Amino acid sequence: AHAGFRGQLGDWEWDAGVGYAMNEFQYVISNSVNASLVSAVGNSPTSADAGTLKTGLTTFDVTFSRPMSWGNLAVGAAYRDDSYEIKPGELVSYADFDTIDGVSLGPNDAAAGIQVFPGFSPSNRVDESRDAISLYVDAEYSDIDRLLVGAALRFEDYSDFGSTFNAKLSGSFEFTDSFLVRGAVSNGFRAPSLQQQFFNSTSTQFVSDPGGGGGLIAVERGTCRSDSAVAKAIGIPELEEETSINVSVGVVLQPIDSVSIAIDYYNIQIEDRIVISGPIGTGLDPVLDAALAAANASSAQFFLNAADTTTDGVDIVIDWGGEVLNGALGIS
């Protein structure tokens, strides 16, 4: 949901908006069983609520702008609140029934939780939030004929990742009425998402048989938080922000009145990009083995600041507009 408001305050035009969005995803596993419960008492429910993921986003922003003798000036502020929850499933979805209250009920080798996706347990529970406040200024200088220069500066303060300044410079020059050259350079900052920081679960994954049989075998693989016992056992660092440098340069052509062509080259360099690791299994360290056992997993994977990447390419956009059947038609 989103609502916006506009108005005039002296020479300034203002534009304000407030929004809220929410997404909820519930896991319901069917046609399966909790093998440890079957081992203990001989039967098990064949479906279970395995838990729910929920995200929420609240935003508020306001911008003031006014024309100046030399161009245009805009200033503004924004507030953002993110929330993330993992809600545990019902007991049969995640529990290990081999042992209850210290009493062994089964042979102690059956997998815990409902098979394929053991549900989120109370130890997986997450209820986290983050807020960020930003202030920004944007100026455009157009006092020289056919030249437009823009500069923007943005300050952001995160409740969990500190403060950052980001800037952008842009410009364009219109050589003729049908030929324009433009370019921009900026830096960026991205805090890890709450999902990357706090998602944790154990699931059944099918991988190639390491024994060389040529088939697939089922393994219980955990996705562990970077502040979890498993991560600490092998020295996985907590997540940090990603930073980037963005450059673009291009031309805009208008060979005829009804057609415009934009061709832009872009280059994006990201440092400390967050990716998910490959699996790390047992046998490396007794502390790691114990942490994996506590997570009911034979291997684990993590979100890491593990890559520096460069992405570049060319965008080509062709627009045509004209009158068709007493109406207007645009094609891109």
Short mmCIF file of C-alpha atoms in Angstrom, two decimals:
data_model
loop_
_atom_site.label_atom_id
_atom_site.label_comp_id
_atom_site.label_asym_id
_atom_site.label_seq_id
_atom_site.Cartn_x
_atom_site.Cartn_y
_atom_site.Cartn_z
CA ALA A 1 0.00 0.00 0.00
CA HIS A 2 1.27 3.48 -0.82
CA ALA A 3 -0.07 7.01 -0.42
CA GLY A 4 1.44 10.20 -1.78
CA PHE A 5 0.89 13.91 -1.23
CA ARG A 6 2.04 16.99 -3.14
CA GLY A 7 1.89 20.68 -2.42
CA GLN A 8 3.49 24.11 -2.64
CA LEU A 9 5.40 25.88 0.14
CA GLY A 10 6.47 29.30 -1.06
CA ASP A 11 8.85 28.80 -3.98
CA TRP A 12 9.28 25.13 -3.12
CA GLU A 13 7.27 22.21 -4.44
CA TRP A 14 7.07 19.29 -2.03
CA ASP A 15 6.27 15.63 -2.63
CA ALA A 16 5.79 13.17 0.24
CA GLY A 17 4.92 9.49 0.32
CA VAL A 18 4.40 6.68 2.81
CA GLY A 19 4.26 2.98 2.00
CA TYR A 20 3.99 -0.44 3.58
CA ALA A 21 4.58 -3.86 2.05
CA MET A 22 4.48 -7.34 3.56
CA ASN A 23 5.21 -10.81 2.23
CA GLU A 24 4.52 -14.10 4.02
CA PHE A 25 5.48 -17.59 2.87
CA GLN A 26 4.28 -20.69 4.74
CA TYR A 27 5.86 -24.12 4.29
CA VAL A 28 3.41 -27.03 4.39
CA ILE A 29 5.02 -30.44 3.74
CA SER A 30 2.76 -33.25 2.52
CA ASN A 31 3.19 -36.91 1.53
CA SER A 32 6.10 -37.29 3.95
CA VAL A 33 6.79 -38.52 7.49
CA ASN A 34 8.97 -37.76 10.49
CA ALA A 35 11.25 -40.80 10.29
CA SER A 36 12.33 -40.55 13.93
CA LEU A 37 8.67 -40.68 15.02
CA VAL A 38 8.05 -43.72 12.82
CA SER A 39 11.14 -45.32 14.36
CA ALA A 40 9.89 -44.55 17.89
CA VAL A 41 6.18 -45.40 17.72
CA GLY A 42 5.60 -46.94 14.30
CA ASN A 43 3.68 -44.15 12.57
CA SER A 44 3.73 -40.42 11.84
CA PRO A 45 1.48 -37.69 10.42
CA THR A 46 2.03 -37.39 6.68
CA SER A 47 1.78 -33.58 6.53
CA ALA A 48 2.87 -30.74 8.76
CA ASP A 49 3.13 -26.98 8.99
CA ALA A 50 6.92 -26.53 8.73
CA GLY A 51 6.99 -22.81 9.58
CA THR A 52 6.63 -19.40 7.99
CA LEU A 53 8.89 -16.68 6.60
CA LYS A 54 7.65 -13.10 6.83
CA THR A 55 9.15 -9.80 5.65
CA GLY A 56 7.85 -6.29 6.12
CA LEU A 57 8.86 -2.88 4.75
CA THR A 58 7.73 0.58 5.86
CA THR A 59 8.94 3.71 4.05
CA PHE A 60 8.45 7.45 4.32
CA ASP A 61 10.05 10.05 2.08
CA VAL A 62 9.70 13.75 1.38
CA THR A 63 11.37 15.88 -1.31
CA PHE A 64 11.46 19.67 -1.73
CA SER A 65 12.44 21.11 -5.10
CA ARG A 66 12.53 24.53 -6.74
CA PRO A 67 13.78 26.02 -9.99
CA MET A 68 16.83 28.24 -9.69
CA SER A 69 18.27 30.88 -12.01
CA TRP A 70 21.03 28.42 -12.88
CA GLY A 71 18.97 25.19 -12.96
CA ASN A 72 17.14 23.15 -10.32
CA LEU A 73 17.70 22.22 -6.67
CA ALA A 74 16.12 19.40 -4.66
CA VAL A 75 16.60 18.27 -1.06
CA GLY A 76 14.91 15.47 0.79
CA ALA A 77 14.82 12.88 3.54
CA ALA A 78 13.68 9.29 3.79
CA TYR A 79 13.03 6.72 6.51
CA ARG A 80 12.96 2.95 5.99
CA ASP A 81 12.14 0.13 8.40
CA ASP A 82 12.73 -3.52 7.43
CA SER A 83 11.52 -6.50 9.45
CA TYR A 84 12.13 -10.23 9.07
CA GLU A 85 10.63 -13.18 10.91
CA ILE A 86 11.05 -16.94 10.91
CA LYS A 87 8.15 -18.59 12.72
CA PRO A 88 8.66 -22.19 13.90
CA GLY A 89 6.52 -25.01 12.55
CA GLU A 90 4.57 -27.56 14.55
CA LEU A 91 6.46 -30.08 16.69
CA VAL A 92 6.25 -33.03 14.31
CA SER A 93 7.80 -30.95 11.52
CA TYR A 94 11.17 -30.52 13.25
CA ALA A 95 11.47 -32.75 16.35
CA ASP A 96 13.78 -35.72 16.87
CA PHE A 97 11.64 -38.41 18.51
CA ASP A 98 14.46 -40.93 18.93
CA THR A 99 14.91 -39.57 22.44
CA ILE A 100 12.27 -37.81 24.55
CA ASP A 101 13.04 -36.55 28.05
CA GLY A 102 16.26 -38.52 28.00
CA VAL A 103 14.51 -41.82 27.23
CA SER A 104 15.59 -43.64 24.06
CA LEU A 105 12.54 -44.62 22.01
CA GLY A 106 14.09 -45.77 18.75
CA PRO A 107 17.36 -47.03 17.30
CA ASN A 108 18.72 -43.43 17.31
CA ASP A 109 19.64 -43.41 13.63
CA ALA A 110 16.43 -42.11 12.01
CA ALA A 111 16.41 -38.56 10.63
CA ALA A 112 14.69 -35.89 12.68
CA GLY A 113 11.88 -33.74 11.33
CA ILE A 114 9.50 -34.31 8.47
CA GLN A 115 11.53 -35.56 5.53
CA VAL A 116 12.72 -33.39 2.61
CA PHE A 117 12.29 -30.16 4.60
CA PRO A 118 12.64 -30.48 8.38
CA GLY A 119 10.58 -27.62 9.75
CA PHE A 120 11.85 -24.48 11.42
CA SER A 121 12.37 -25.23 15.11
CA PRO A 122 12.28 -22.75 18.03
CA SER A 123 16.09 -22.51 17.66
CA ASN A 124 15.55 -21.16 14.13
CA ARG A 125 13.18 -18.45 15.33
CA VAL A 126 14.01 -14.95 14.05
CA ASP A 127 12.35 -11.63 14.81
CA GLU A 128 14.69 -8.89 13.61
CA SER A 129 14.35 -5.38 12.26
CA ARG A 130 16.50 -2.57 10.91
CA ASP A 131 15.84 1.09 10.26
CA ALA A 132 17.70 3.62 8.17
CA ILE A 133 17.46 7.39 7.82
CA SER A 134 18.78 9.23 4.79
CA LEU A 135 19.25 12.85 3.76
CA TYR A 136 20.02 13.89 0.19
CA VAL A 137 20.59 16.88 -2.05
CA ASP A 138 20.40 16.94 -5.85
CA ALA A 139 21.37 19.89 -8.05
CA GLU A 140 21.22 20.37 -11.82
CA TYR A 141 23.11 23.15 -13.58
CA SER A 142 21.77 24.19 -17.01
CA ASP A 143 22.87 27.83 -17.36
CA ILE A 144 25.16 27.03 -20.30
CA ASP A 145 23.33 26.40 -23.56
CA ARG A 146 23.01 22.68 -24.46
CA LEU A 147 24.93 21.58 -21.33
CA LEU A 148 23.35 19.89 -18.30
CA VAL A 149 25.45 18.93 -15.25
CA GLY A 150 24.04 17.12 -12.23
CA ALA A 151 25.45 16.34 -8.80
CA ALA A 152 23.83 14.43 -5.93
CA LEU A 153 24.97 13.57 -2.41
CA ARG A 154 23.21 11.11 -0.10
CA PHE A 155 23.88 10.40 3.59
CA GLU A 156 22.45 7.26 5.16
CA ASP A 157 22.58 6.03 8.74
CA TYR A 158 21.71 2.37 9.45
CA SER A 159 20.78 1.13 12.90
CA ASP A 160 23.13 -1.85 12.46
CA PHE A 161 25.71 -0.86 9.80
CA GLY A 162 26.68 2.70 10.62
CA SER A 163 26.73 5.65 8.24
CA THR A 164 27.72 6.15 4.62
CA PHE A 165 28.02 8.99 2.09
CA ASN A 166 27.31 8.26 -1.58
CA ALA A 167 27.66 10.65 -4.48
CA LYS A 168 26.74 10.85 -8.16
CA LEU A 169 27.96 13.11 -10.96
CA SER A 170 26.19 13.20 -14.31
CA GLY A 171 26.21 15.33 -17.41
CA SER A 172 24.97 15.63 -20.97
CA PHE A 173 25.78 17.81 -23.95
CA GLU A 174 23.44 18.34 -26.88
CA PHE A 175 25.65 18.79 -29.93
CA THR A 176 22.62 19.21 -32.21
CA ASP A 177 18.87 18.90 -31.81
CA SER A 178 19.18 15.24 -32.80
CA PHE A 179 22.46 14.19 -31.15
CA LEU A 180 23.19 14.15 -27.40
CA VAL A 181 26.08 12.64 -25.40
CA ARG A 182 25.61 11.74 -21.72
CA GLY A 183 27.46 10.04 -18.88
CA ALA A 184 27.39 9.40 -15.14
CA VAL A 185 29.60 8.06 -12.34
CA SER A 186 28.52 7.15 -8.81
CA ASN A 187 29.39 5.02 -5.82
CA GLY A 188 27.02 2.73 -3.97
CA PHE A 189 26.51 1.04 -0.60
CA ARG A 190 24.36 -1.99 0.17
CA ALA A 191 23.92 -3.43 3.65
CA PRO A 192 23.28 -7.19 3.78
CA SER A 193 19.59 -7.98 3.66
CA LEU A 194 18.02 -9.26 6.87
CA GLN A 195 17.43 -12.56 5.08
CA GLN A 196 21.14 -12.91 4.30
CA GLN A 197 22.01 -12.10 7.89
CA PHE A 198 19.47 -14.21 9.74
CA PHE A 199 18.02 -16.99 7.55
CA ASN A 200 18.84 -20.41 8.97
CA SER A 201 17.39 -23.84 8.30
CA THR A 202 18.18 -27.48 7.58
CA SER A 203 16.85 -29.14 4.44
CA THR A 204 17.29 -32.35 2.49
CA GLN A 205 19.37 -31.81 -0.64
CA PHE A 206 20.21 -34.40 -3.28
CA VAL A 207 23.87 -34.41 -4.32
CA SER A 208 26.14 -36.63 -6.41
CA ASP A 209 27.19 -39.81 -4.64
CA PRO A 210 30.78 -39.19 -3.41
CA GLY A 211 31.32 -42.95 -3.54
CA GLY A 212 31.25 -42.78 -7.32
CA GLY A 213 28.03 -44.70 -7.80
CA GLY A 214 26.84 -42.19 -10.38
CA GLY A 215 23.54 -41.53 -8.64
CA LEU A 216 22.22 -39.01 -6.14
CA ILE A 217 22.10 -39.32 -2.39
CA ALA A 218 20.12 -37.33 0.17
CA VAL A 219 22.04 -35.23 2.71
CA GLU A 220 20.84 -32.93 5.48
CA ARG A 221 22.42 -29.53 4.74
CA GLY A 222 22.16 -26.54 7.00
CA THR A 223 22.14 -22.91 5.92
CA CYS A 224 23.69 -21.24 8.95
CA ARG A 225 23.87 -17.63 10.09
CA SER A 226 27.30 -16.03 10.06
CA ASP A 227 27.00 -15.56 13.84
CA SER A 228 26.01 -19.20 14.49
CA ALA A 229 28.00 -21.79 16.43
CA VAL A 230 28.77 -23.63 13.18
CA ALA A 231 30.16 -20.46 11.56
CA LYS A 232 32.22 -19.59 14.63
CA ALA A 233 33.65 -23.12 14.73
CA ILE A 234 35.44 -22.53 11.42
CA GLY A 235 36.00 -18.79 11.65
CA ILE A 236 33.33 -17.53 9.23
CA PRO A 237 33.23 -13.70 9.65
CA GLU A 238 29.99 -11.81 10.11
CA LEU A 239 28.60 -10.12 7.02
CA GLU A 240 29.70 -6.67 5.96
CA GLU A 241 28.27 -4.20 3.46
CA GLU A 242 28.81 -4.33 -0.31
CA THR A 243 30.25 -1.25 -2.06
CA SER A 244 30.21 -0.37 -5.74
CA ILE A 245 31.44 2.04 -8.42
CA ASN A 246 29.05 2.62 -11.33
CA VAL A 247 29.97 4.26 -14.63
CA SER A 248 27.87 4.82 -17.74
CA VAL A 249 28.34 6.70 -21.00
CA GLY A 250 26.09 6.90 -24.03
CA VAL A 251 24.44 8.79 -26.85
CA VAL A 252 20.87 9.68 -27.78
CA LEU A 253 20.00 10.03 -31.47
CA GLN A 254 16.83 11.26 -33.14
CA PRO A 255 17.21 10.52 -36.86
CA ILE A 256 13.57 11.52 -37.53
CA ASP A 257 10.94 13.22 -35.38
CA SER A 258 9.09 9.98 -34.54
CA VAL A 259 12.16 7.86 -33.64
CA SER A 260 14.74 8.17 -30.86
CA ILE A 261 17.63 5.79 -30.23
CA ALA A 262 19.55 5.57 -26.93
CA ILE A 263 22.79 3.58 -26.72
CA ASP A 264 24.53 3.37 -23.32
CA TYR A 265 27.54 1.45 -22.06
CA TYR A 266 27.55 0.62 -18.33
CA ASN A 267 30.20 -0.77 -15.98
CA ILE A 268 29.44 -1.82 -12.39
CA GLN A 269 32.23 -2.91 -10.03
CA ILE A 270 31.09 -4.45 -6.73
CA GLU A 271 33.45 -5.20 -3.84
CA ASP A 272 32.70 -7.74 -1.09
CA ARG A 273 29.67 -9.10 -2.93
CA ILE A 274 27.59 -11.47 -0.82
CA VAL A 275 27.30 -15.02 -2.16
CA ILE A 276 26.39 -18.36 -0.65
CA SER A 277 29.25 -20.76 -0.01
CA GLY A 278 29.66 -24.36 -1.02
CA PRO A 279 29.03 -27.06 1.60
CA ILE A 280 31.43 -27.65 4.49
CA GLY A 281 31.08 -31.07 6.11
CA THR A 282 32.17 -33.10 9.09
CA GLY A 283 35.64 -34.44 9.87
CA LEU A 284 37.50 -31.12 9.85
CA ASP A 285 37.25 -30.26 13.53
CA PRO A 286 35.50 -31.81 16.56
CA VAL A 287 33.94 -28.45 17.48
CA LEU A 288 32.51 -28.14 13.96
CA ASP A 289 31.21 -31.72 14.08
CA ALA A 290 29.43 -31.02 17.37
CA ALA A 291 27.90 -27.80 16.02
CA LEU A 292 26.65 -29.60 12.89
CA ALA A 293 25.17 -32.38 15.01
CA ALA A 294 23.32 -29.80 17.12
CA ALA A 295 21.89 -28.37 13.89
CA ASN A 296 20.83 -31.89 12.71
CA ALA A 297 22.99 -31.42 9.61
CA SER A 298 25.87 -33.30 8.01
CA SER A 299 27.14 -30.19 6.19
CA ALA A 300 26.54 -26.44 6.17
CA GLN A 301 26.66 -23.44 3.86
CA PHE A 302 26.88 -19.73 4.65
CA PHE A 303 26.37 -16.29 3.17
CA LEU A 304 29.81 -14.66 2.76
CA ASN A 305 31.39 -11.44 1.47
CA ALA A 306 33.37 -13.60 -0.92
CA ALA A 307 33.53 -11.99 -4.36
CA ASP A 308 34.56 -8.85 -6.24
CA THR A 309 32.63 -8.68 -9.50
CA THR A 310 32.51 -6.54 -12.62
CA THR A 311 29.39 -6.32 -14.75
CA ASP A 312 29.35 -4.40 -18.01
CA GLY A 313 27.26 -4.26 -21.12
CA VAL A 314 25.42 -2.11 -23.63
CA ASP A 315 21.77 -1.04 -23.50
CA ILE A 316 20.05 -0.11 -26.75
CA VAL A 317 16.55 1.37 -26.62
CA ILE A 318 14.61 2.41 -29.71
CA ASP A 319 11.38 4.41 -29.27
CA TRP A 320 8.81 5.16 -31.94
CA GLY A 321 5.78 7.34 -31.46
CA GLY A 322 3.07 8.41 -33.86
CA GLU A 323 -0.63 8.78 -34.56
CA VAL A 324 -2.69 5.69 -35.31
CA LEU A 325 -6.47 5.71 -35.88
CA ASN A 326 -6.88 9.20 -34.42
CA GLY A 327 -4.90 8.17 -31.34
CA ALA A 328 -1.31 8.09 -30.12
CA LEU A 329 0.81 4.93 -30.19
CA GLY A 330 4.27 4.44 -28.73
CA ILE A 331 6.52 1.40 -29.29
CA SER A 332 9.83 0.67 -27.56
#
